[in-house]
């Protein structure tokens, strides 16, 4: 079994998908799936991609590779989620997810003291 490494883009994608899935009551595997899924699962994937882009500052290309998607698909999803932030309740919710994700990911290989 391979160890989880939050510095790897694929593991960051898994973490964002798991956090999003938990928040939406979905399965992580459904968000990460390459198959067409329900609109709720597609929205979950868009949220997870958006979180990687905004909370962790990953480029569209890196997010696309991590989710095994095209860069334009990621850009489209991120734009949809950005438009949803006009709703104050959604804005607070997505910001809380972003803080949660960024608080558990080691950025730039910085050591974490426990």
PDB file of C-alpha atoms in Angstrom:
ATOM      1  CA  UNK A   1       0.000   0.000   0.000  1.00  0.00           C
ATOM      2  CA  UNK A   2       1.282   3.423  -0.917  1.00  0.00           C
ATOM      3  CA  UNK A   3       1.650   6.056   1.808  1.00  0.00           C
ATOM      4  CA  UNK A   4      -0.445   9.181   1.716  1.00  0.00           C
ATOM      5  CA  UNK A   5       1.632  12.255   0.908  1.00  0.00           C
ATOM      6  CA  UNK A   6      -0.221  15.598   1.039  1.00  0.00           C
ATOM      7  CA  UNK A   7       2.498  17.122  -1.154  1.00  0.00           C
ATOM      8  CA  UNK A   8       1.426  14.911  -4.091  1.00  0.00           C
ATOM      9  CA  UNK A   9      -1.261  16.449  -6.265  1.00  0.00           C
ATOM     10  CA  UNK A  10      -3.212  13.180  -6.511  1.00  0.00           C
ATOM     11  CA  UNK A  11      -3.335  12.870  -2.721  1.00  0.00           C
ATOM     12  CA  UNK A  12      -4.394  16.500  -2.410  1.00  0.00           C
ATOM     13  CA  UNK A  13      -7.187  15.788  -4.880  1.00  0.00           C
ATOM     14  CA  UNK A  14      -8.265  12.794  -2.822  1.00  0.00           C
ATOM     15  CA  UNK A  15      -8.297  14.905   0.338  1.00  0.00           C
ATOM     16  CA  UNK A  16     -10.336  17.686  -1.323  1.00  0.00           C
ATOM     17  CA  UNK A  17     -12.751  15.100  -2.738  1.00  0.00           C
ATOM     18  CA  UNK A  18     -13.113  13.370   0.642  1.00  0.00           C
ATOM     19  CA  UNK A  19     -13.763  16.657   2.449  1.00  0.00           C
ATOM     20  CA  UNK A  20     -16.291  17.717  -0.188  1.00  0.00           C
ATOM     21  CA  UNK A  21     -17.967  14.304  -0.216  1.00  0.00           C
ATOM     22  CA  UNK A  22     -18.340  14.389   3.554  1.00  0.00           C
ATOM     23  CA  UNK A  23     -19.791  17.909   3.472  1.00  0.00           C
ATOM     24  CA  UNK A  24     -22.305  16.957   0.768  1.00  0.00           C
ATOM     25  CA  UNK A  25     -23.152  13.453   1.965  1.00  0.00           C
ATOM     26  CA  UNK A  26     -21.599  11.797  -1.093  1.00  0.00           C
ATOM     27  CA  UNK A  27     -19.016   9.073  -1.625  1.00  0.00           C
ATOM     28  CA  UNK A  28     -15.440  10.135  -2.315  1.00  0.00           C
ATOM     29  CA  UNK A  29     -15.154   7.561  -5.096  1.00  0.00           C
ATOM     30  CA  UNK A  30     -18.119   9.118  -6.901  1.00  0.00           C
ATOM     31  CA  UNK A  31     -16.435  12.525  -6.921  1.00  0.00           C
ATOM     32  CA  UNK A  32     -13.168  11.057  -8.205  1.00  0.00           C
ATOM     33  CA  UNK A  33     -14.811   8.778 -10.780  1.00  0.00           C
ATOM     34  CA  UNK A  34     -14.099   9.196 -14.489  1.00  0.00           C
ATOM     35  CA  UNK A  35     -17.648   8.068 -15.303  1.00  0.00           C
ATOM     36  CA  UNK A  36     -20.557  10.422 -15.783  1.00  0.00           C
ATOM     37  CA  UNK A  37     -22.371  10.740 -12.525  1.00  0.00           C
ATOM     38  CA  UNK A  38     -25.374  12.506 -11.059  1.00  0.00           C
ATOM     39  CA  UNK A  39     -25.513  16.308 -11.079  1.00  0.00           C
ATOM     40  CA  UNK A  40     -24.820  16.316  -7.313  1.00  0.00           C
ATOM     41  CA  UNK A  41     -21.662  14.247  -7.798  1.00  0.00           C
ATOM     42  CA  UNK A  42     -20.530  16.437 -10.691  1.00  0.00           C
ATOM     43  CA  UNK A  43     -21.061  19.524  -8.525  1.00  0.00           C
ATOM     44  CA  UNK A  44     -19.073  17.847  -5.756  1.00  0.00           C
ATOM     45  CA  UNK A  45     -16.193  17.267  -8.177  1.00  0.00           C
ATOM     46  CA  UNK A  46     -16.340  20.917  -9.279  1.00  0.00           C
ATOM     47  CA  UNK A  47     -16.203  22.044  -5.651  1.00  0.00           C
ATOM     48  CA  UNK A  48     -13.233  19.783  -4.912  1.00  0.00           C
ATOM     49  CA  UNK A  49     -11.388  21.092  -7.972  1.00  0.00           C
ATOM     50  CA  UNK A  50     -12.222  24.672  -6.980  1.00  0.00           C
ATOM     51  CA  UNK A  51     -10.829  24.081  -3.496  1.00  0.00           C
ATOM     52  CA  UNK A  52      -7.538  22.839  -4.899  1.00  0.00           C
ATOM     53  CA  UNK A  53      -7.346  25.855  -7.168  1.00  0.00           C
ATOM     54  CA  UNK A  54      -8.219  28.491  -4.579  1.00  0.00           C
ATOM     55  CA  UNK A  55      -7.281  27.106  -1.158  1.00  0.00           C
ATOM     56  CA  UNK A  56      -4.052  25.437  -2.255  1.00  0.00           C
ATOM     57  CA  UNK A  57      -3.189  27.663  -5.209  1.00  0.00           C
ATOM     58  CA  UNK A  58      -2.734  24.798  -7.649  1.00  0.00           C
ATOM     59  CA  UNK A  59      -2.700  25.654 -11.351  1.00  0.00           C
ATOM     60  CA  UNK A  60      -5.530  24.553 -13.624  1.00  0.00           C
ATOM     61  CA  UNK A  61      -3.149  22.090 -15.280  1.00  0.00           C
ATOM     62  CA  UNK A  62      -2.116  20.512 -11.985  1.00  0.00           C
ATOM     63  CA  UNK A  63      -5.727  20.198 -10.836  1.00  0.00           C
ATOM     64  CA  UNK A  64      -6.642  18.683 -14.204  1.00  0.00           C
ATOM     65  CA  UNK A  65      -3.880  16.073 -13.949  1.00  0.00           C
ATOM     66  CA  UNK A  66      -4.811  15.245 -10.356  1.00  0.00           C
ATOM     67  CA  UNK A  67      -8.453  14.650 -11.347  1.00  0.00           C
ATOM     68  CA  UNK A  68      -7.584  13.083 -14.706  1.00  0.00           C
ATOM     69  CA  UNK A  69      -9.558  15.766 -16.507  1.00  0.00           C
ATOM     70  CA  UNK A  70      -8.928  18.368 -19.187  1.00  0.00           C
ATOM     71  CA  UNK A  71      -7.731  21.812 -18.073  1.00  0.00           C
ATOM     72  CA  UNK A  72     -10.736  23.473 -19.726  1.00  0.00           C
ATOM     73  CA  UNK A  73     -13.073  21.199 -17.743  1.00  0.00           C
ATOM     74  CA  UNK A  74     -11.428  22.355 -14.534  1.00  0.00           C
ATOM     75  CA  UNK A  75     -11.666  26.011 -15.589  1.00  0.00           C
ATOM     76  CA  UNK A  76     -15.351  25.595 -16.424  1.00  0.00           C
ATOM     77  CA  UNK A  77     -16.090  23.945 -13.062  1.00  0.00           C
ATOM     78  CA  UNK A  78     -14.142  26.566 -11.123  1.00  0.00           C
ATOM     79  CA  UNK A  79     -16.033  29.352 -12.898  1.00  0.00           C
ATOM     80  CA  UNK A  80     -19.365  27.736 -11.997  1.00  0.00           C
ATOM     81  CA  UNK A  81     -18.401  27.515  -8.351  1.00  0.00           C
ATOM     82  CA  UNK A  82     -17.044  31.073  -8.337  1.00  0.00           C
ATOM     83  CA  UNK A  83     -20.434  32.256  -9.650  1.00  0.00           C
ATOM     84  CA  UNK A  84     -22.163  30.431  -6.776  1.00  0.00           C
ATOM     85  CA  UNK A  85     -20.185  32.508  -4.288  1.00  0.00           C
ATOM     86  CA  UNK A  86     -22.598  35.395  -4.938  1.00  0.00           C
ATOM     87  CA  UNK A  87     -24.871  33.569  -2.479  1.00  0.00           C
ATOM     88  CA  UNK A  88     -23.656  34.632   1.001  1.00  0.00           C
ATOM     89  CA  UNK A  89     -24.510  31.274   2.599  1.00  0.00           C
ATOM     90  CA  UNK A  90     -22.643  29.346  -0.086  1.00  0.00           C
ATOM     91  CA  UNK A  91     -19.719  31.770   0.203  1.00  0.00           C
ATOM     92  CA  UNK A  92     -19.364  31.120   3.950  1.00  0.00           C
ATOM     93  CA  UNK A  93     -19.707  27.364   3.427  1.00  0.00           C
ATOM     94  CA  UNK A  94     -17.083  27.151   0.679  1.00  0.00           C
ATOM     95  CA  UNK A  95     -14.710  29.371   2.668  1.00  0.00           C
ATOM     96  CA  UNK A  96     -15.023  27.014   5.637  1.00  0.00           C
ATOM     97  CA  UNK A  97     -14.171  24.065   3.388  1.00  0.00           C
ATOM     98  CA  UNK A  98     -11.174  25.974   1.997  1.00  0.00           C
ATOM     99  CA  UNK A  99      -9.879  26.716   5.500  1.00  0.00           C
ATOM    100  CA  UNK A 100     -10.389  23.086   6.486  1.00  0.00           C
ATOM    101  CA  UNK A 101      -8.484  21.815   3.476  1.00  0.00           C
ATOM    102  CA  UNK A 102      -5.618  24.261   3.757  1.00  0.00           C
ATOM    103  CA  UNK A 103      -5.260  23.549   7.482  1.00  0.00           C
ATOM    104  CA  UNK A 104      -4.469  19.867   6.913  1.00  0.00           C
ATOM    105  CA  UNK A 105      -2.260  20.114   3.839  1.00  0.00           C
ATOM    106  CA  UNK A 106       1.447  20.675   4.210  1.00  0.00           C
ATOM    107  CA  UNK A 107       2.237  23.532   1.857  1.00  0.00           C
ATOM    108  CA  UNK A 108       5.584  23.787   0.092  1.00  0.00           C
ATOM    109  CA  UNK A 109       7.031  20.906   2.092  1.00  0.00           C
ATOM    110  CA  UNK A 110       7.112  22.936   5.308  1.00  0.00           C
ATOM    111  CA  UNK A 111       7.524  20.815   8.400  1.00  0.00           C
ATOM    112  CA  UNK A 112       4.689  20.705  10.889  1.00  0.00           C
ATOM    113  CA  UNK A 113       5.587  20.650  14.583  1.00  0.00           C
ATOM    114  CA  UNK A 114       3.389  18.554  16.846  1.00  0.00           C
TER     115      UNK A 114
END
